[in-house]
Amino acid sequence: MGKLNEIAQKAYECAVRRGKIDPDNDSNNNLHRDLLEEVAEVFECTGEKSPHIKEYLDVEEELADVIIVALSTLHHFKCDIDSLIEAKMNYNKNRMD
Ligand SMILES: [Mg+2]
């Protein structure tokens, strides 16, 4: 298992434990809304120190949340994230737009 898949597994287990993702019933999930809420939190940042993790800025913490929610969502979809990211970066490598 690749590193991103390992991180996603841990993030997913945490999201399930916290009640943010229902692994058994997608009608209880709103994964797009959850990601959008984390993106909105990035725009609310001031660039000050994070109130939760003092070694980082608030914007860094919220960008981490975007990544964590994206990884959890992809894991929920049973995606091989390491392969996906490699494929997408290869695709982007030659793009000019
Ligand atoms: Mg957040």
Short mmCIF file of N, CA and C and ligand atoms in Angstrom, two decimals:
data_model
loop_
_atom_site.label_atom_id
_atom_site.label_comp_id
_atom_site.label_asym_id
_atom_site.label_seq_id
_atom_site.Cartn_x
_atom_site.Cartn_y
_atom_site.Cartn_z
N MET A 1 0.85 -1.19 0.00
CA MET A 1 0.00 0.00 0.00
C MET A 1 0.88 1.24 0.00
N GLY A 2 0.52 2.23 -0.83
CA GLY A 2 1.31 3.45 -0.92
C GLY A 2 1.03 4.38 0.24
N LYS A 3 1.89 5.39 0.36
CA LYS A 3 1.82 6.29 1.50
C LYS A 3 0.49 7.06 1.56
N LEU A 4 0.02 7.57 0.41
CA LEU A 4 -1.24 8.32 0.42
C LEU A 4 -2.41 7.42 0.82
N ASN A 5 -2.39 6.19 0.33
CA ASN A 5 -3.45 5.25 0.72
C ASN A 5 -3.41 4.96 2.22
N GLU A 6 -2.22 4.88 2.79
CA GLU A 6 -2.09 4.66 4.23
C GLU A 6 -2.64 5.85 5.02
N ILE A 7 -2.28 7.05 4.59
CA ILE A 7 -2.78 8.26 5.26
C ILE A 7 -4.30 8.33 5.12
N ALA A 8 -4.80 8.01 3.92
CA ALA A 8 -6.24 8.06 3.67
C ALA A 8 -6.99 7.07 4.55
N GLN A 9 -6.42 5.90 4.72
CA GLN A 9 -7.05 4.88 5.60
C GLN A 9 -7.21 5.43 7.01
N LYS A 10 -6.14 6.06 7.54
CA LYS A 10 -6.19 6.62 8.90
C LYS A 10 -7.19 7.79 8.96
N ALA A 11 -7.18 8.65 7.95
CA ALA A 11 -8.09 9.79 7.93
C ALA A 11 -9.54 9.31 7.88
N TYR A 12 -9.77 8.26 7.08
CA TYR A 12 -11.12 7.70 6.94
C TYR A 12 -11.60 7.11 8.26
N GLU A 13 -10.74 6.35 8.92
CA GLU A 13 -11.13 5.74 10.20
C GLU A 13 -11.48 6.83 11.22
N CYS A 14 -10.71 7.91 11.20
CA CYS A 14 -10.98 9.03 12.11
C CYS A 14 -12.32 9.69 11.77
N ALA A 15 -12.57 9.89 10.47
CA ALA A 15 -13.83 10.53 10.05
C ALA A 15 -15.03 9.66 10.42
N VAL A 16 -14.89 8.35 10.29
CA VAL A 16 -15.98 7.44 10.66
C VAL A 16 -16.20 7.49 12.17
N ARG A 17 -15.10 7.44 12.93
CA ARG A 17 -15.20 7.47 14.40
C ARG A 17 -15.88 8.75 14.87
N ARG A 18 -15.60 9.86 14.17
CA ARG A 18 -16.16 11.16 14.56
C ARG A 18 -17.57 11.38 14.00
N GLY A 19 -18.08 10.42 13.24
CA GLY A 19 -19.43 10.54 12.70
C GLY A 19 -19.53 11.43 11.47
N LYS A 20 -18.38 11.73 10.85
CA LYS A 20 -18.38 12.61 9.67
C LYS A 20 -18.67 11.83 8.39
N ILE A 21 -18.37 10.54 8.40
CA ILE A 21 -18.68 9.67 7.26
C ILE A 21 -19.36 8.42 7.80
N ASP A 22 -20.50 8.07 7.18
CA ASP A 22 -21.16 6.80 7.47
C ASP A 22 -20.66 5.80 6.43
N PRO A 23 -19.90 4.79 6.85
CA PRO A 23 -19.33 3.86 5.86
C PRO A 23 -20.38 2.94 5.23
N ASP A 24 -21.55 2.85 5.86
CA ASP A 24 -22.55 1.85 5.44
C ASP A 24 -23.75 2.42 4.71
N ASN A 25 -23.96 3.73 4.82
CA ASN A 25 -25.18 4.30 4.23
C ASN A 25 -24.89 5.68 3.65
N ASP A 26 -24.72 5.74 2.34
CA ASP A 26 -24.34 7.01 1.70
C ASP A 26 -25.43 8.06 1.78
N SER A 27 -26.66 7.66 2.09
CA SER A 27 -27.70 8.69 2.22
C SER A 27 -27.45 9.55 3.46
N ASN A 28 -26.60 9.07 4.36
CA ASN A 28 -26.23 9.86 5.53
C ASN A 28 -25.01 10.75 5.27
N ASN A 29 -24.40 10.62 4.11
CA ASN A 29 -23.19 11.39 3.80
C ASN A 29 -23.49 12.53 2.83
N ASN A 30 -22.72 13.60 3.01
CA ASN A 30 -22.75 14.69 2.03
C ASN A 30 -21.30 15.13 1.82
N LEU A 31 -20.58 14.28 1.09
CA LEU A 31 -19.12 14.42 1.00
C LEU A 31 -18.71 15.68 0.25
N HIS A 32 -19.48 16.07 -0.75
CA HIS A 32 -19.15 17.30 -1.49
C HIS A 32 -19.32 18.53 -0.60
N ARG A 33 -20.39 18.53 0.19
CA ARG A 33 -20.62 19.64 1.11
C ARG A 33 -19.50 19.72 2.15
N ASP A 34 -19.10 18.56 2.66
CA ASP A 34 -18.03 18.53 3.67
C ASP A 34 -16.74 19.12 3.10
N LEU A 35 -16.42 18.79 1.85
CA LEU A 35 -15.20 19.33 1.23
C LEU A 35 -15.34 20.83 1.01
N LEU A 36 -16.52 21.24 0.56
CA LEU A 36 -16.76 22.66 0.31
C LEU A 36 -16.64 23.47 1.61
N GLU A 37 -17.11 22.91 2.71
CA GLU A 37 -17.00 23.61 4.00
C GLU A 37 -15.55 23.80 4.41
N GLU A 38 -14.72 22.80 4.13
CA GLU A 38 -13.30 22.93 4.47
C GLU A 38 -12.62 23.97 3.58
N VAL A 39 -12.99 24.00 2.30
CA VAL A 39 -12.43 25.01 1.39
C VAL A 39 -12.85 26.40 1.86
N ALA A 40 -14.11 26.54 2.30
CA ALA A 40 -14.59 27.84 2.79
C ALA A 40 -13.77 28.28 4.00
N GLU A 41 -13.40 27.34 4.86
CA GLU A 41 -12.60 27.69 6.04
C GLU A 41 -11.23 28.24 5.64
N VAL A 42 -10.68 27.78 4.51
CA VAL A 42 -9.41 28.34 4.02
C VAL A 42 -9.58 29.83 3.75
N PHE A 43 -10.70 30.20 3.14
CA PHE A 43 -10.93 31.60 2.78
C PHE A 43 -11.21 32.48 4.00
N GLU A 44 -11.57 31.86 5.11
CA GLU A 44 -11.82 32.60 6.35
C GLU A 44 -10.55 32.83 7.16
N CYS A 45 -9.44 32.25 6.72
CA CYS A 45 -8.19 32.36 7.49
C CYS A 45 -7.63 33.77 7.42
N THR A 46 -6.86 34.10 8.47
CA THR A 46 -6.25 35.42 8.55
C THR A 46 -4.74 35.39 8.31
N GLY A 47 -4.17 34.18 8.26
CA GLY A 47 -2.72 34.07 8.13
C GLY A 47 -2.00 34.13 9.47
N GLU A 48 -2.79 34.10 10.54
CA GLU A 48 -2.19 34.08 11.89
C GLU A 48 -1.86 32.64 12.28
N LYS A 49 -1.24 32.51 13.44
CA LYS A 49 -0.95 31.18 13.94
C LYS A 49 -2.24 30.40 14.15
N SER A 50 -2.19 29.12 13.86
CA SER A 50 -3.33 28.25 14.12
C SER A 50 -3.67 28.27 15.61
N PRO A 51 -4.96 28.35 15.94
CA PRO A 51 -5.33 28.27 17.36
C PRO A 51 -5.21 26.84 17.91
N HIS A 52 -5.06 25.87 17.03
CA HIS A 52 -5.03 24.47 17.46
C HIS A 52 -3.64 23.86 17.43
N ILE A 53 -2.85 24.25 16.42
CA ILE A 53 -1.51 23.66 16.25
C ILE A 53 -0.54 24.82 16.10
N LYS A 54 0.15 25.16 17.15
CA LYS A 54 0.86 26.43 17.20
C LYS A 54 2.05 26.52 16.23
N GLU A 55 2.54 25.38 15.75
CA GLU A 55 3.68 25.42 14.83
C GLU A 55 3.28 25.84 13.41
N TYR A 56 1.98 25.97 13.15
CA TYR A 56 1.51 26.23 11.79
C TYR A 56 0.54 27.41 11.77
N LEU A 57 0.39 27.97 10.58
CA LEU A 57 -0.57 29.04 10.36
C LEU A 57 -1.97 28.45 10.22
N ASP A 58 -2.97 29.30 10.47
CA ASP A 58 -4.35 28.82 10.34
C ASP A 58 -4.64 28.35 8.91
N VAL A 59 -4.09 29.06 7.93
CA VAL A 59 -4.34 28.68 6.54
C VAL A 59 -3.71 27.33 6.21
N GLU A 60 -2.57 27.07 6.80
CA GLU A 60 -1.93 25.76 6.59
C GLU A 60 -2.79 24.65 7.20
N GLU A 61 -3.30 24.89 8.41
CA GLU A 61 -4.14 23.90 9.06
C GLU A 61 -5.40 23.62 8.23
N GLU A 62 -6.02 24.68 7.70
CA GLU A 62 -7.25 24.47 6.95
C GLU A 62 -6.99 23.82 5.59
N LEU A 63 -5.86 24.14 4.97
CA LEU A 63 -5.50 23.43 3.73
C LEU A 63 -5.27 21.94 4.02
N ALA A 64 -4.70 21.65 5.19
CA ALA A 64 -4.53 20.24 5.59
C ALA A 64 -5.90 19.57 5.71
N ASP A 65 -6.87 20.29 6.26
CA ASP A 65 -8.22 19.73 6.36
C ASP A 65 -8.80 19.42 4.98
N VAL A 66 -8.54 20.29 4.01
CA VAL A 66 -9.02 20.04 2.64
C VAL A 66 -8.42 18.73 2.13
N ILE A 67 -7.13 18.56 2.35
CA ILE A 67 -6.46 17.34 1.89
C ILE A 67 -7.04 16.13 2.62
N ILE A 68 -7.21 16.25 3.94
CA ILE A 68 -7.71 15.12 4.74
C ILE A 68 -9.11 14.71 4.29
N VAL A 69 -9.99 15.69 4.06
CA VAL A 69 -11.35 15.36 3.61
C VAL A 69 -11.32 14.75 2.21
N ALA A 70 -10.47 15.29 1.34
CA ALA A 70 -10.36 14.73 -0.02
C ALA A 70 -9.85 13.28 0.05
N LEU A 71 -8.85 13.04 0.88
CA LEU A 71 -8.31 11.67 0.99
C LEU A 71 -9.36 10.73 1.58
N SER A 72 -10.08 11.19 2.59
CA SER A 72 -11.14 10.35 3.20
C SER A 72 -12.22 10.02 2.17
N THR A 73 -12.58 11.01 1.39
CA THR A 73 -13.62 10.81 0.37
C THR A 73 -13.16 9.81 -0.69
N LEU A 74 -11.94 9.97 -1.16
CA LEU A 74 -11.41 9.02 -2.15
C LEU A 74 -11.32 7.62 -1.58
N HIS A 75 -10.94 7.51 -0.32
CA HIS A 75 -10.88 6.19 0.33
C HIS A 75 -12.28 5.58 0.41
N HIS A 76 -13.26 6.41 0.73
CA HIS A 76 -14.65 5.94 0.79
C HIS A 76 -15.08 5.36 -0.56
N PHE A 77 -14.57 5.98 -1.65
CA PHE A 77 -14.88 5.50 -3.00
C PHE A 77 -14.01 4.31 -3.41
N LYS A 78 -13.17 3.82 -2.48
CA LYS A 78 -12.27 2.68 -2.71
C LYS A 78 -11.26 2.95 -3.83
N CYS A 79 -10.80 4.18 -3.89
CA CYS A 79 -9.86 4.59 -4.92
C CYS A 79 -8.42 4.26 -4.50
N ASP A 80 -7.59 3.83 -5.45
CA ASP A 80 -6.14 3.71 -5.21
C ASP A 80 -5.56 5.10 -5.42
N ILE A 81 -5.37 5.82 -4.34
CA ILE A 81 -5.04 7.25 -4.41
C ILE A 81 -3.62 7.47 -4.92
N ASP A 82 -2.68 6.64 -4.51
CA ASP A 82 -1.30 6.80 -5.00
C ASP A 82 -1.27 6.68 -6.52
N SER A 83 -1.96 5.71 -7.06
CA SER A 83 -1.99 5.54 -8.52
C SER A 83 -2.73 6.68 -9.19
N LEU A 84 -3.82 7.11 -8.59
CA LEU A 84 -4.59 8.22 -9.14
C LEU A 84 -3.75 9.49 -9.23
N ILE A 85 -3.05 9.83 -8.14
CA ILE A 85 -2.27 11.06 -8.12
C ILE A 85 -1.14 10.98 -9.15
N GLU A 86 -0.49 9.82 -9.24
CA GLU A 86 0.56 9.67 -10.24
C GLU A 86 0.00 9.85 -11.65
N ALA A 87 -1.16 9.23 -11.91
CA ALA A 87 -1.77 9.34 -13.24
C ALA A 87 -2.17 10.78 -13.54
N LYS A 88 -2.72 11.45 -12.54
CA LYS A 88 -3.17 12.82 -12.77
C LYS A 88 -1.98 13.76 -12.97
N MET A 89 -0.91 13.55 -12.22
CA MET A 89 0.27 14.40 -12.39
C MET A 89 0.92 14.15 -13.75
N ASN A 90 0.92 12.90 -14.19
CA ASN A 90 1.43 12.60 -15.54
C ASN A 90 0.61 13.28 -16.60
N TYR A 91 -0.71 13.29 -16.40
CA TYR A 91 -1.60 13.97 -17.35
C TYR A 91 -1.31 15.47 -17.35
N ASN A 92 -1.16 16.05 -16.17
CA ASN A 92 -0.93 17.50 -16.06
C ASN A 92 0.43 17.92 -16.62
N LYS A 93 1.40 17.02 -16.58
CA LYS A 93 2.79 17.33 -16.96
C LYS A 93 2.88 17.95 -18.35
N ASN A 94 2.05 17.49 -19.24
CA ASN A 94 2.14 17.97 -20.63
C ASN A 94 1.06 18.96 -21.01
N ARG A 95 0.26 19.32 -20.02
CA ARG A 95 -0.81 20.29 -20.32
C ARG A 95 -0.23 21.69 -20.44
N MET A 96 -0.81 22.47 -21.28
CA MET A 96 -0.37 23.85 -21.47
C MET A 96 -1.45 24.84 -21.01
N ASP A 97 -2.55 24.32 -20.50
CA ASP A 97 -3.62 25.22 -20.03
C ASP A 97 -3.67 25.28 -18.53
MG MG B 1 -11.24 22.90 9.03
#
